[in-house]
Amino acid sequence: MNTLLEVSGVTVSFDGFRAINNLSFQIADAELRAVIGPNGAGKTTFMDIVTGKTRPDTGHILWGDKSLSLIGMSEAKIAQAGIGRKFQKPTVFEEQTVQENLMMALRKDRASLAVLFFKPSTSDFERVEDLAEEIGLGEALLRVSGELSHGQKQWLEIGMLLAQEPQLLLVDEPAAGMTPAEREKTTAILVEAAKTRAVVVVEHDMEFVRRLNCKVTVLHEGAVLAEGSLDHVTKNQDVIDVYLGR
Amino acid sequence: MNRSFIARNPSVLIFLAILALFTLVVTVLSEGFGVGLISTSFVKVLGKTLCLCLIAIAMDLIWGYTGILSLGHFAFFGLGGYMIGMWLMYERTRLIVVNSLSEGVLPPTPEEITAGIGNQIFGVVGSSDFPLIWAFADSLVLQLTFVVLVPGLLALVFGWLAFRSRVTGVYLSILTQAMTLGLSLYLFQNASGLRGNNGLSGLQNLPGVTAPQSVVSLWFFWASALALGLGYLLIAWVVSGKFGSVIRGIRDNEARVRFLGYSVETYKLVVFTLTACIAGIAGALYYPQAGIINPAEVAPIASIYLAVWVAIGGRGRLYGAVIGTAFVSLVSSWFTGGQAPDVPLGFYTVKWVDWWLFLLGLSFVLVTLYAPNGIGGLIDLLKRKPRETDV
Ligand SMILES: Nc1ncnc2c1ncn2[C@@H]1O[C@H](COP(=O)(O)OP(=O)(O)OP(=O)(O)O)[C@@H](O)[C@H]1O
Ligand SMILES: [Mg+2]
């Protein structure tokens, strides 16, 4: 498999505090990966760096077949290059309908003039309906998304990511605050999504990670502590000491 | 589902119908074309109010929809006024000068005419030379272009600098205040070439037009109504589709919009510049009805009033901006025009000219605290149908 994203030797400090410390990390095409680690391990900061929100002090981030360097690119450009991101807190546009949220995310020309004169075609509407169906919001298309339940908002946000058709999806704690049934559905959506693209999931919940059934990376103090199958990393003494054994 | 823009926004048609009806009624009641129940000066007040409504819907687009609290849009309004004012003043003065020189034996040379106009216009600031910025004042077409171009260009440069550095929130508001203050202070100088604190005057007279003010005032009233109608249609269209979704998204969570792949800065710049151009047009229609423009018009407080009108009317709904502006500015001209009766309290007499601002400030505070959706929020309450989903 080809490497899709390669992070090497990345360091980020906030006022002298090293949130990310010489981190190296690789992800292949159409790979599902779970990232776990204690609070403050740098999981969210890692996503901030890849998506252009935070600029690293040192290191390289290379993307895609052409090994494009992502450092210095704007958030919008990185998103257009094919990296989608779901935030820790569900962030959908609450005053807009499910349909409007999805339509905005749909992979299309993002230039302001093109957007101004954009008229959704029948196939665009169909695509939005299919997506809504996929995330279990087929009946809620015209509802204002602020009225949705917490779990539904999380799914809507995942649906918006799918609408972007990214090659890499970064998902920060998708199951937080969900009921067991909702978690199961979320797992199914993510596993399905990972069939056609790379997905990186940050999650604290071990049961959830187990169900994803994929390679796991353990972060600690801004660096990779262990990597491998869930059974492999959970047997690692360092991991037990800093994370599981609390 | 893919219905036309008007079908999806019935309120636009309702607004246009009310505006057309209002225009008709004012015309029928006017002195110029009707029964004379409405004085010419009141027609001008109404026409100016329509122009203020136009800049108010532009303000709603930038603030209510995009979430950028610009406190500098009156700078663009004033610039529009100055641009058209230059032509009006130049051309009218030229006609007067040519007329008076033609009584001589020899026909006047172009130099004599230019010198005469220069004396007339710039005598008050102790000069008679034409400053460079008057180079095109003899061309109506060019000055009309400048009405849009000059505010647009200023907004483009200012917005590019501000948005690129990701200045947001209250810092951006302060920066826009600084911009309009800077413009005002610059215009106050005689060296600005726009007659310093005298400003431009006599703008109510259309050069070469002999029709009385009662008629001219209606022309401007109609033009203002037309501009408001078209502006409303344009802005309602801009906010109705995906572009509207994106800018409302920027208002509610601009970081999220970035990660969707939209260049937030570009969108802000587009909206800022577009609204500046609309403000310029509104100003160009306003000042010929006011008759005079001077640097005090673009003082920082003017743009703050604009935000107050829109807030009182209710943000994020264009008719709210229109209602708030029409209501507050008409009530304001009633209170400050000396028509409101003083209230003698025995120990103190409430003079509205002094107390009106206090009243306005108080209602702004009350609206902010208790009715964040303004007057428009009341209309929402009436409109709200019982929800079928709550079965
Ligand atoms: N902008 C910032 N300024 C200063 N410190 C920051 C900033 N962002 C993150 N940090 C710090 O960097 C460290 C890593 O934070 P991060 O949010 O990446 O952790 P996390 O692994 O996502 O934790 P959690 O599981 O709680 O979400 C934390 O100690 C945090 O306080
Ligand atoms: Mg986190």
XYZ file of C-alpha atoms and ligand atoms in Angstrom:
669
model
C 0.000 0.000 0.000
C 1.092 3.544 -0.683
C 1.761 6.023 2.053
C -0.919 8.706 2.008
C 0.273 10.893 4.855
C 3.724 10.974 6.291
C 4.505 12.993 9.396
C 8.162 12.988 10.362
C 10.047 14.585 13.212
C 7.319 17.109 14.022
C 7.631 19.199 17.155
C 5.223 21.834 18.465
C 5.688 23.923 21.581
C 3.178 26.178 23.276
C 5.042 28.729 25.384
C 7.906 26.310 25.862
C 5.658 23.316 26.577
C 6.194 20.553 24.021
C 2.720 19.351 23.103
C 4.138 17.321 20.196
C 7.636 15.973 20.571
C 9.486 14.681 17.516
C 6.415 12.806 16.320
C 6.589 10.518 13.321
C 3.495 8.850 11.963
C 2.403 7.278 8.704
C -0.901 6.310 7.264
C -1.580 4.351 4.099
C -4.337 4.634 1.494
C -7.663 3.269 2.694
C -6.372 2.429 6.134
C -8.405 2.599 9.328
C -6.336 3.670 12.307
C -7.205 4.331 15.918
C -5.187 6.785 17.989
C -5.438 6.514 21.753
C -3.621 8.122 24.632
C -4.196 9.903 27.931
C -5.628 13.406 28.182
C -3.170 15.969 26.927
C -1.185 13.395 24.947
C -1.366 15.652 21.902
C -3.997 13.827 19.863
C -6.027 16.912 18.998
C -2.875 18.954 18.450
C -1.724 16.306 15.971
C -4.911 16.893 13.978
C -4.436 20.653 14.261
C -1.033 20.311 12.660
C -2.118 18.093 9.797
C -5.086 20.322 8.951
C -3.068 23.543 9.013
C -4.559 25.060 12.138
C -1.268 24.896 14.023
C 2.088 25.312 12.359
C 4.815 22.970 13.639
C 8.165 24.310 14.812
C 10.121 21.603 13.007
C 9.452 18.522 10.919
C 7.832 17.525 7.648
C 4.319 16.614 6.637
C 4.015 15.067 3.205
C 0.749 14.298 1.479
C -0.355 12.040 -1.346
C 1.384 10.493 -4.326
C 3.187 13.704 -5.163
C 4.513 14.128 -1.605
C 3.094 17.608 -1.325
C 4.293 19.462 1.770
C 1.322 20.608 3.838
C 3.313 22.954 6.046
C 2.396 26.557 5.344
C -0.737 25.719 3.370
C -3.988 27.352 4.518
C -6.701 25.301 6.201
C -8.946 25.723 3.188
C -6.257 24.557 0.748
C -5.496 21.490 2.864
C -9.189 20.633 3.024
C -9.426 21.030 -0.741
C -6.414 18.745 -1.137
C -8.502 15.982 0.439
C -8.211 16.038 4.221
C -11.444 16.210 6.184
C -11.724 16.747 9.890
C -14.290 16.138 12.576
C -13.907 18.116 15.745
C -14.011 16.847 19.296
C -17.118 18.942 19.986
C -19.789 18.323 17.381
C -19.748 21.381 15.136
C -22.498 21.611 12.609
C -24.157 24.831 11.518
C -27.014 24.803 13.969
C -29.189 27.439 12.312
C -29.180 25.633 9.001
C -31.014 22.536 7.906
C -29.454 19.106 7.527
C -29.777 19.567 3.785
C -28.005 22.938 3.803
C -25.214 21.567 5.968
C -24.629 18.650 3.625
C -24.977 20.764 0.483
C -22.317 23.128 1.752
C -19.954 20.224 2.363
C -20.598 18.522 -0.981
C -17.453 18.288 -3.058
C -17.737 21.179 -5.513
C -15.869 24.262 -6.611
C -15.215 26.336 -3.465
C -14.438 29.638 -5.222
C -16.716 32.460 -4.092
C -18.084 33.316 -7.531
C -18.797 29.689 -8.397
C -20.596 29.319 -5.072
C -22.590 32.505 -5.646
C -23.962 31.238 -8.946
C -24.241 27.613 -7.823
C -27.567 25.966 -8.475
C -27.903 22.467 -7.079
C -28.837 19.918 -9.724
C -31.196 17.012 -9.198
C -28.219 14.715 -8.796
C -26.785 17.005 -6.095
C -30.040 16.710 -4.171
C -29.990 12.956 -4.645
C -26.432 12.756 -3.402
C -27.409 14.753 -0.301
C -30.386 12.463 0.283
C -28.201 9.361 -0.047
C -25.714 10.784 2.425
C -28.468 11.640 4.866
C -29.757 8.095 4.523
C -26.289 6.736 5.198
C -25.995 8.650 8.478
C -29.537 7.854 9.539
C -30.928 11.344 8.915
C -32.928 10.569 5.806
C -36.139 11.694 7.501
C -34.554 14.837 8.952
C -33.349 16.548 5.758
C -35.350 19.712 6.275
C -34.914 19.934 10.015
C -32.807 22.688 11.482
C -29.713 20.903 12.714
C -29.749 22.706 16.051
C -32.817 20.631 16.936
C -31.015 17.318 16.421
C -29.894 15.144 19.295
C -26.239 15.109 20.267
C -25.651 11.791 18.494
C -27.426 12.949 15.351
C -25.246 16.055 15.232
C -22.151 13.876 15.436
C -23.435 11.823 12.518
C -24.336 14.907 10.549
C -20.804 16.105 10.978
C -19.487 12.741 9.782
C -21.933 12.973 6.866
C -20.524 16.391 5.978
C -17.058 14.860 5.975
C -18.195 12.093 3.664
C -19.806 14.691 1.409
C -16.400 16.341 1.039
C -15.123 13.025 -0.345
C -11.756 13.360 1.352
C -8.946 10.854 0.930
C -8.147 11.139 4.592
C -10.627 11.612 7.387
C -9.488 12.729 10.830
C -12.132 12.001 13.439
C -11.738 13.328 16.986
C -13.687 11.394 19.649
C -16.749 10.558 17.578
C -18.391 8.425 20.246
C -18.152 10.869 23.138
C -21.520 11.262 24.817
C -23.243 8.625 22.689
C -25.520 5.825 23.821
C -24.316 2.238 23.181
C -26.660 1.878 20.215
C -25.417 5.140 18.734
C -21.837 4.008 19.197
C -22.497 0.854 17.268
C -23.920 2.790 14.381
C -20.978 5.193 14.442
C -18.570 2.259 14.256
C -20.430 0.933 11.236
C -20.287 4.303 9.462
C -16.559 4.663 10.072
C -15.671 1.121 9.053
C -17.710 1.579 5.895
C -16.001 4.890 5.158
C -12.561 3.351 5.606
C -13.172 0.965 2.735
C -12.584 3.720 0.235
C -10.346 6.138 2.113
C -8.005 6.447 5.061
C -9.641 7.158 8.413
C -7.880 8.145 11.629
C -10.040 7.913 14.742
C -9.085 9.389 18.095
C -10.999 7.720 20.874
C -10.757 7.098 24.597
C -13.277 4.327 24.768
C -11.498 0.962 24.516
C -14.620 -0.975 23.623
C -15.177 1.351 20.718
C -11.598 0.937 19.547
C -11.888 -2.831 19.826
C -14.904 -2.834 17.556
C -13.061 -0.785 14.946
C -10.734 -3.762 14.772
C -7.743 -1.956 13.303
C -4.156 -0.939 13.915
C -3.739 1.239 16.999
C -1.255 4.019 17.733
C -0.711 5.063 21.346
C 0.385 8.662 21.865
C 1.967 9.883 25.053
C 3.496 13.292 25.769
C 3.448 14.161 22.121
C 5.196 11.090 20.777
C 4.313 7.554 19.701
C 4.564 5.184 22.635
C 3.469 1.980 20.918
C 1.879 0.851 17.693
C 0.242 -2.383 16.517
C -2.911 -4.402 17.068
C -5.029 -3.510 20.077
C -4.035 -6.736 21.833
C -0.384 -6.023 21.138
C -0.427 -2.467 22.541
C -2.565 -3.311 25.551
C 0.066 -5.857 26.601
C 2.838 -3.265 26.330
C 4.096 -2.424 29.823
C 4.664 1.302 29.024
C 1.103 1.613 27.768
C -0.250 -0.086 30.884
C 1.798 2.245 33.063
C 0.842 5.574 31.489
C -2.634 4.917 30.183
C -4.459 1.727 31.012
C -3.244 1.242 34.510
C -4.664 4.464 35.905
C -37.343 21.020 -4.167
C -35.354 22.993 -6.705
C -37.811 25.868 -6.696
C -37.106 29.347 -7.958
C -35.548 31.954 -5.717
C -38.739 34.010 -5.396
C -40.853 30.957 -4.567
C -38.463 30.069 -1.780
C -38.492 33.642 -0.452
C -42.035 34.974 -0.476
C -41.033 37.807 1.859
C -39.061 39.409 -0.990
C -42.189 39.784 -3.114
C -44.144 41.131 -0.169
C -41.453 43.695 0.496
C -41.273 44.805 -3.138
C -45.060 45.130 -3.282
C -45.136 47.269 -0.143
C -42.309 49.432 -1.480
C -44.106 49.936 -4.796
C -47.347 50.809 -3.045
C -45.543 53.235 -0.747
C -43.890 54.927 -3.729
C -47.231 55.275 -5.470
C -48.972 56.708 -2.411
C -46.213 59.257 -1.788
C -46.302 60.290 -5.453
C -50.060 60.751 -5.426
C -49.912 62.792 -2.229
C -46.898 64.869 -3.288
C -46.788 68.506 -4.395
C -44.910 67.730 -7.585
C -47.240 65.178 -9.132
C -50.200 64.840 -6.832
C -52.625 66.514 -4.512
C -50.006 68.239 -2.376
C -50.705 66.649 0.990
C -47.030 65.807 1.441
C -44.614 68.716 1.342
C -41.569 68.642 -0.878
C -39.264 68.709 2.114
C -41.020 65.674 3.543
C -40.694 63.861 0.217
C -36.968 64.480 0.598
C -37.024 63.107 4.137
C -38.744 59.969 2.854
C -36.354 59.636 -0.071
C -33.361 59.985 2.232
C -34.881 57.384 4.522
C -35.056 54.940 1.606
C -31.326 55.510 1.005
C -30.623 54.842 4.667
C -32.651 51.632 4.364
C -30.436 50.652 1.439
C -27.212 51.034 3.408
C -28.952 49.280 6.312
C -29.632 46.129 4.293
C -25.996 46.221 3.200
C -25.100 46.458 6.888
C -27.348 43.498 7.566
C -25.508 41.500 4.911
C -22.109 42.191 6.426
C -23.164 42.061 10.086
C -26.378 40.088 10.367
C -25.470 37.404 7.835
C -21.671 37.333 7.778
C -21.121 38.278 11.412
C -18.664 41.107 10.739
C -19.634 44.117 12.833
C -18.330 46.843 10.560
C -18.556 50.242 12.203
C -17.257 52.064 9.169
C -19.788 51.679 6.417
C -20.773 55.326 6.509
C -17.312 56.078 5.135
C -18.377 54.332 1.930
C -21.766 56.070 2.018
C -20.038 59.442 2.348
C -17.556 58.691 -0.426
C -20.436 57.864 -2.757
C -21.962 61.224 -1.853
C -18.722 63.101 -2.462
C -18.209 61.458 -5.848
C -21.599 62.497 -7.212
C -21.377 65.818 -5.354
C -18.223 66.741 -7.262
C -19.963 66.451 -10.601
C -23.110 68.239 -9.411
C -21.127 71.139 -8.021
C -18.712 71.380 -10.936
C -21.338 71.229 -13.629
C -23.716 73.664 -11.987
C -20.905 76.126 -11.317
C -19.704 75.761 -14.887
C -23.121 76.658 -16.248
C -23.288 79.704 -14.000
C -19.778 80.836 -14.953
C -20.339 80.323 -18.671
C -23.571 82.218 -18.405
C -22.082 85.232 -16.679
C -18.968 85.339 -18.913
C -21.027 85.168 -22.075
C -22.304 88.680 -21.352
C -18.861 90.010 -22.290
C -17.887 91.115 -25.785
C -15.534 88.280 -26.596
C -16.519 84.622 -26.054
C -14.683 83.327 -22.955
C -11.637 81.080 -23.404
C -11.596 77.627 -21.763
C -8.913 78.930 -19.374
C -11.177 81.738 -18.245
C -14.011 79.309 -17.674
C -11.832 76.922 -15.654
C -10.448 79.774 -13.580
C -13.966 81.033 -12.967
C -15.223 77.678 -11.808
C -12.163 77.178 -9.626
C -12.720 80.572 -7.983
C -16.347 79.820 -7.305
C -15.773 76.378 -5.843
C -12.507 76.790 -3.972
C -12.775 80.434 -2.940
C -14.013 79.352 0.487
C -10.787 77.487 1.158
C -8.661 80.344 -0.174
C -7.708 78.764 -3.450
C -8.775 78.708 -7.040
C -6.777 75.819 -8.472
C -8.390 72.515 -9.197
C -6.938 69.731 -7.031
C -5.978 66.584 -8.899
C -8.950 64.599 -7.615
C -11.290 66.896 -9.552
C -9.700 65.846 -12.828
C -12.783 63.961 -13.964
C -15.423 66.098 -12.245
C -16.688 67.296 -15.637
C -17.743 63.772 -16.603
C -20.996 62.475 -15.158
C -20.277 58.970 -16.404
C -16.882 58.812 -14.719
C -18.095 60.283 -11.442
C -20.981 57.797 -11.433
C -18.435 55.023 -11.921
C -16.446 56.401 -9.011
C -19.563 56.224 -6.826
C -19.114 52.456 -6.929
C -15.404 52.203 -7.648
C -13.940 54.428 -4.946
C -15.799 52.903 -1.958
C -15.272 49.462 -3.480
C -11.540 49.998 -3.833
C -11.148 51.370 -0.330
C -13.075 48.371 1.032
C -11.005 45.980 -1.032
C -7.684 47.319 0.224
C -8.814 47.776 3.823
C -10.560 44.401 3.916
C -7.634 42.602 2.327
C -5.256 43.939 4.964
C -7.629 43.278 7.861
C -9.007 39.861 6.926
C -5.673 38.494 5.738
C -4.272 39.133 9.230
C -7.363 37.419 10.643
C -8.513 40.448 12.565
C -11.965 39.571 13.884
C -14.587 40.593 16.416
C -14.246 43.771 18.373
C -10.767 44.455 16.971
C -12.157 44.599 13.490
C -14.955 46.916 14.639
C -12.390 49.253 16.153
C -10.323 49.151 12.990
C -13.337 50.130 10.870
C -14.050 52.985 13.271
C -10.475 54.123 12.804
C -10.938 53.973 9.051
C -14.002 56.217 9.019
C -12.422 58.567 11.579
C -9.328 58.803 9.427
C -11.383 59.610 6.356
C -13.351 62.228 8.234
C -10.235 63.929 9.600
C -8.649 63.884 6.180
C -11.681 65.469 4.566
C -11.733 68.176 7.236
C -8.429 69.484 5.919
C -8.644 72.153 3.258
C -5.748 70.425 1.521
C -7.897 67.365 0.907
C -9.237 69.190 -2.145
C -12.848 68.641 -1.156
C -13.399 72.041 0.489
C -12.555 70.961 4.028
C -15.261 71.473 6.609
C -17.423 73.353 4.090
C -17.992 70.171 2.182
C -19.925 70.232 -1.061
C -23.175 72.157 -1.225
C -26.026 73.071 -3.506
C -26.313 69.434 -4.465
C -30.110 69.563 -4.643
C -29.869 71.534 -7.900
C -29.511 69.383 -10.965
C -27.366 71.228 -13.527
C -29.343 72.296 -16.569
C -32.648 71.185 -15.129
C -35.319 73.845 -14.782
C -37.936 71.650 -13.148
C -38.891 72.838 -9.650
C -37.681 71.069 -6.500
C -41.140 69.602 -5.970
C -40.579 67.575 -9.142
C -36.839 66.900 -8.768
C -37.439 65.627 -5.242
C -39.773 62.986 -6.641
C -37.249 61.905 -9.253
C -34.786 61.237 -6.480
C -37.449 59.608 -4.379
C -38.247 57.215 -7.213
C -34.581 56.528 -7.869
C -34.071 55.787 -4.176
C -37.061 53.432 -4.114
C -35.780 51.673 -7.225
C -32.285 51.341 -5.765
C -33.681 49.968 -2.518
C -35.861 47.488 -4.396
C -32.988 46.277 -6.572
C -30.585 46.205 -3.635
C -33.060 44.171 -1.619
C -33.532 41.747 -4.469
C -29.779 41.396 -4.957
C -28.964 40.851 -1.295
C -31.899 38.483 -0.776
C -30.606 36.465 -3.716
C -27.023 36.494 -2.412
C -28.072 35.147 0.991
C -30.575 32.626 -0.338
C -28.325 30.002 -1.879
C -25.131 28.192 -1.029
C -23.231 31.484 -0.769
C -25.678 32.442 1.976
C -25.058 29.124 3.704
C -21.328 29.723 3.628
C -21.454 33.270 5.016
C -23.889 32.281 7.759
C -21.487 29.462 8.499
C -18.671 32.004 8.760
C -20.780 34.000 11.196
C -21.499 30.973 13.395
C -18.177 29.123 13.200
C -15.588 30.368 10.784
C -12.993 27.723 11.675
C -15.414 24.990 10.647
C -15.991 26.679 7.298
C -12.233 26.748 6.714
C -11.958 23.014 7.311
C -14.721 22.488 4.767
C -12.305 23.973 2.255
C -13.758 27.456 1.862
C -11.371 30.385 1.907
C -13.066 32.384 4.648
C -10.964 35.494 4.036
C -12.000 35.671 0.393
C -15.675 35.388 1.262
C -15.387 38.121 3.855
C -13.602 40.339 1.383
C -16.251 39.771 -1.279
C -19.080 40.641 1.111
C -17.240 43.628 2.586
C -16.525 45.068 -0.864
C -19.996 44.376 -2.223
C -21.649 46.074 0.733
C -19.278 49.033 0.401
C -20.349 49.468 -3.227
C -24.016 49.359 -2.227
C -23.315 51.892 0.522
C -21.653 54.151 -2.060
C -24.739 54.036 -4.286
C -26.989 54.772 -1.304
C -24.847 57.793 -0.432
C -24.861 59.055 -4.009
C -28.662 59.107 -3.912
C -28.877 60.508 -0.389
C -26.765 63.655 -0.596
C -28.454 65.262 -3.606
C -31.621 65.067 -1.498
C -29.862 66.428 1.558
C -28.311 69.188 -0.561
C -25.013 69.196 1.293
C -22.274 66.829 2.348
C -19.444 67.598 4.729
C -16.834 65.585 6.639
C -19.030 65.349 9.741
C -21.230 62.948 7.792
C -18.564 60.250 7.921
C -17.751 60.772 11.594
C -17.483 57.477 13.515
C -20.830 57.989 15.250
C -22.747 57.756 11.961
C -21.683 54.153 11.411
C -22.562 53.324 15.004
C -26.086 54.644 14.450
C -26.310 52.362 11.448
C -25.554 49.353 13.644
C -28.161 50.558 16.155
C -30.860 50.790 13.471
C -30.134 47.290 12.239
C -30.052 45.901 15.781
C -33.367 47.532 16.668
C -34.940 46.211 13.472
C -33.497 42.746 13.953
C -30.407 41.241 12.371
C -30.260 38.503 9.768
C -33.569 39.356 8.139
C -33.424 42.104 5.557
C -36.865 43.531 6.271
C -35.765 43.937 9.892
C -33.024 46.328 8.820
C -35.517 48.290 6.722
C -38.085 48.498 9.512
C -35.511 49.480 12.127
C -33.965 52.165 9.958
C -37.221 53.657 8.736
C -38.680 53.651 12.218
C -35.698 55.073 14.074
C -34.676 57.654 11.505
C -38.216 58.981 11.024
C -38.871 59.120 14.764
C -35.470 60.731 15.163
C -36.204 63.473 12.651
C -39.521 64.076 14.416
C -37.855 64.423 17.812
C -34.865 66.443 16.668
C -36.797 68.541 14.164
C -38.495 70.394 16.996
C -41.919 68.952 16.166
C -42.148 66.877 19.322
C -43.818 68.864 22.099
C -41.637 69.606 25.096
C -42.713 67.951 28.323
C -42.885 70.462 31.216
C -42.337 68.650 34.496
C -42.459 71.790 36.619
C -38.971 71.513 37.986
C -37.556 70.557 34.590
C -38.667 70.695 30.989
C -37.828 67.702 28.844
C -36.589 69.015 25.518
C -36.637 66.176 23.001
C -33.842 67.629 20.925
C -31.583 66.904 23.893
C -33.263 63.816 25.247
C -33.911 61.906 22.057
C -30.394 60.457 21.958
C -30.838 59.249 25.496
C -34.085 57.575 24.494
C -32.415 55.955 21.491
C -29.541 54.686 23.605
C -31.953 53.297 26.155
C -34.021 51.475 23.570
C -30.830 50.041 22.081
C -29.840 48.669 25.473
C -33.332 47.275 26.042
C -33.435 45.616 22.630
C -30.005 44.081 23.166
C -31.029 42.716 26.547
C -34.620 41.657 26.039
C -35.297 41.379 22.320
C -32.134 40.262 20.552
C -34.141 39.742 17.377
C -35.406 43.317 17.424
C -38.669 44.439 15.882
C -38.271 41.734 13.224
C -38.437 39.150 16.010
C -42.051 40.174 16.645
C -42.883 39.367 13.037
C -41.266 35.947 13.493
C -43.558 35.311 16.442
C -46.628 36.090 14.340
C -45.350 33.984 11.466
C -44.586 30.909 13.530
C -46.970 28.144 12.669
C -47.782 25.383 15.125
C -45.144 22.731 14.647
C -46.349 19.515 13.073
C -43.326 17.595 14.211
C -44.307 17.826 17.873
C -46.957 15.137 17.681
N -3.272 26.412 21.724
C -2.667 25.876 22.798
N -1.973 26.643 23.657
C -1.347 26.112 24.732
N -1.364 24.811 25.040
C -2.048 23.982 24.217
C -2.734 24.465 23.069
N -3.326 23.420 22.453
C -3.014 22.343 23.192
N -2.248 22.666 24.243
C -1.708 21.741 25.235
O -1.090 20.697 24.538
C -1.327 19.460 25.175
C -1.952 18.480 24.199
O -3.299 18.865 24.002
P -4.322 18.056 23.086
O -5.574 18.818 23.058
O -3.664 17.767 21.806
O -4.520 16.716 23.908
P -5.475 15.499 23.587
O -4.592 14.332 23.461
O -6.361 15.813 22.471
O -6.284 15.384 24.945
P -7.822 14.992 25.200
O -7.846 13.525 25.267
O -8.121 15.629 26.505
O -8.632 15.569 24.098
C -2.197 19.740 26.382
O -1.377 19.808 27.519
C -2.786 21.098 26.081
O -3.005 21.814 27.277
Mg -8.426 16.138 22.230
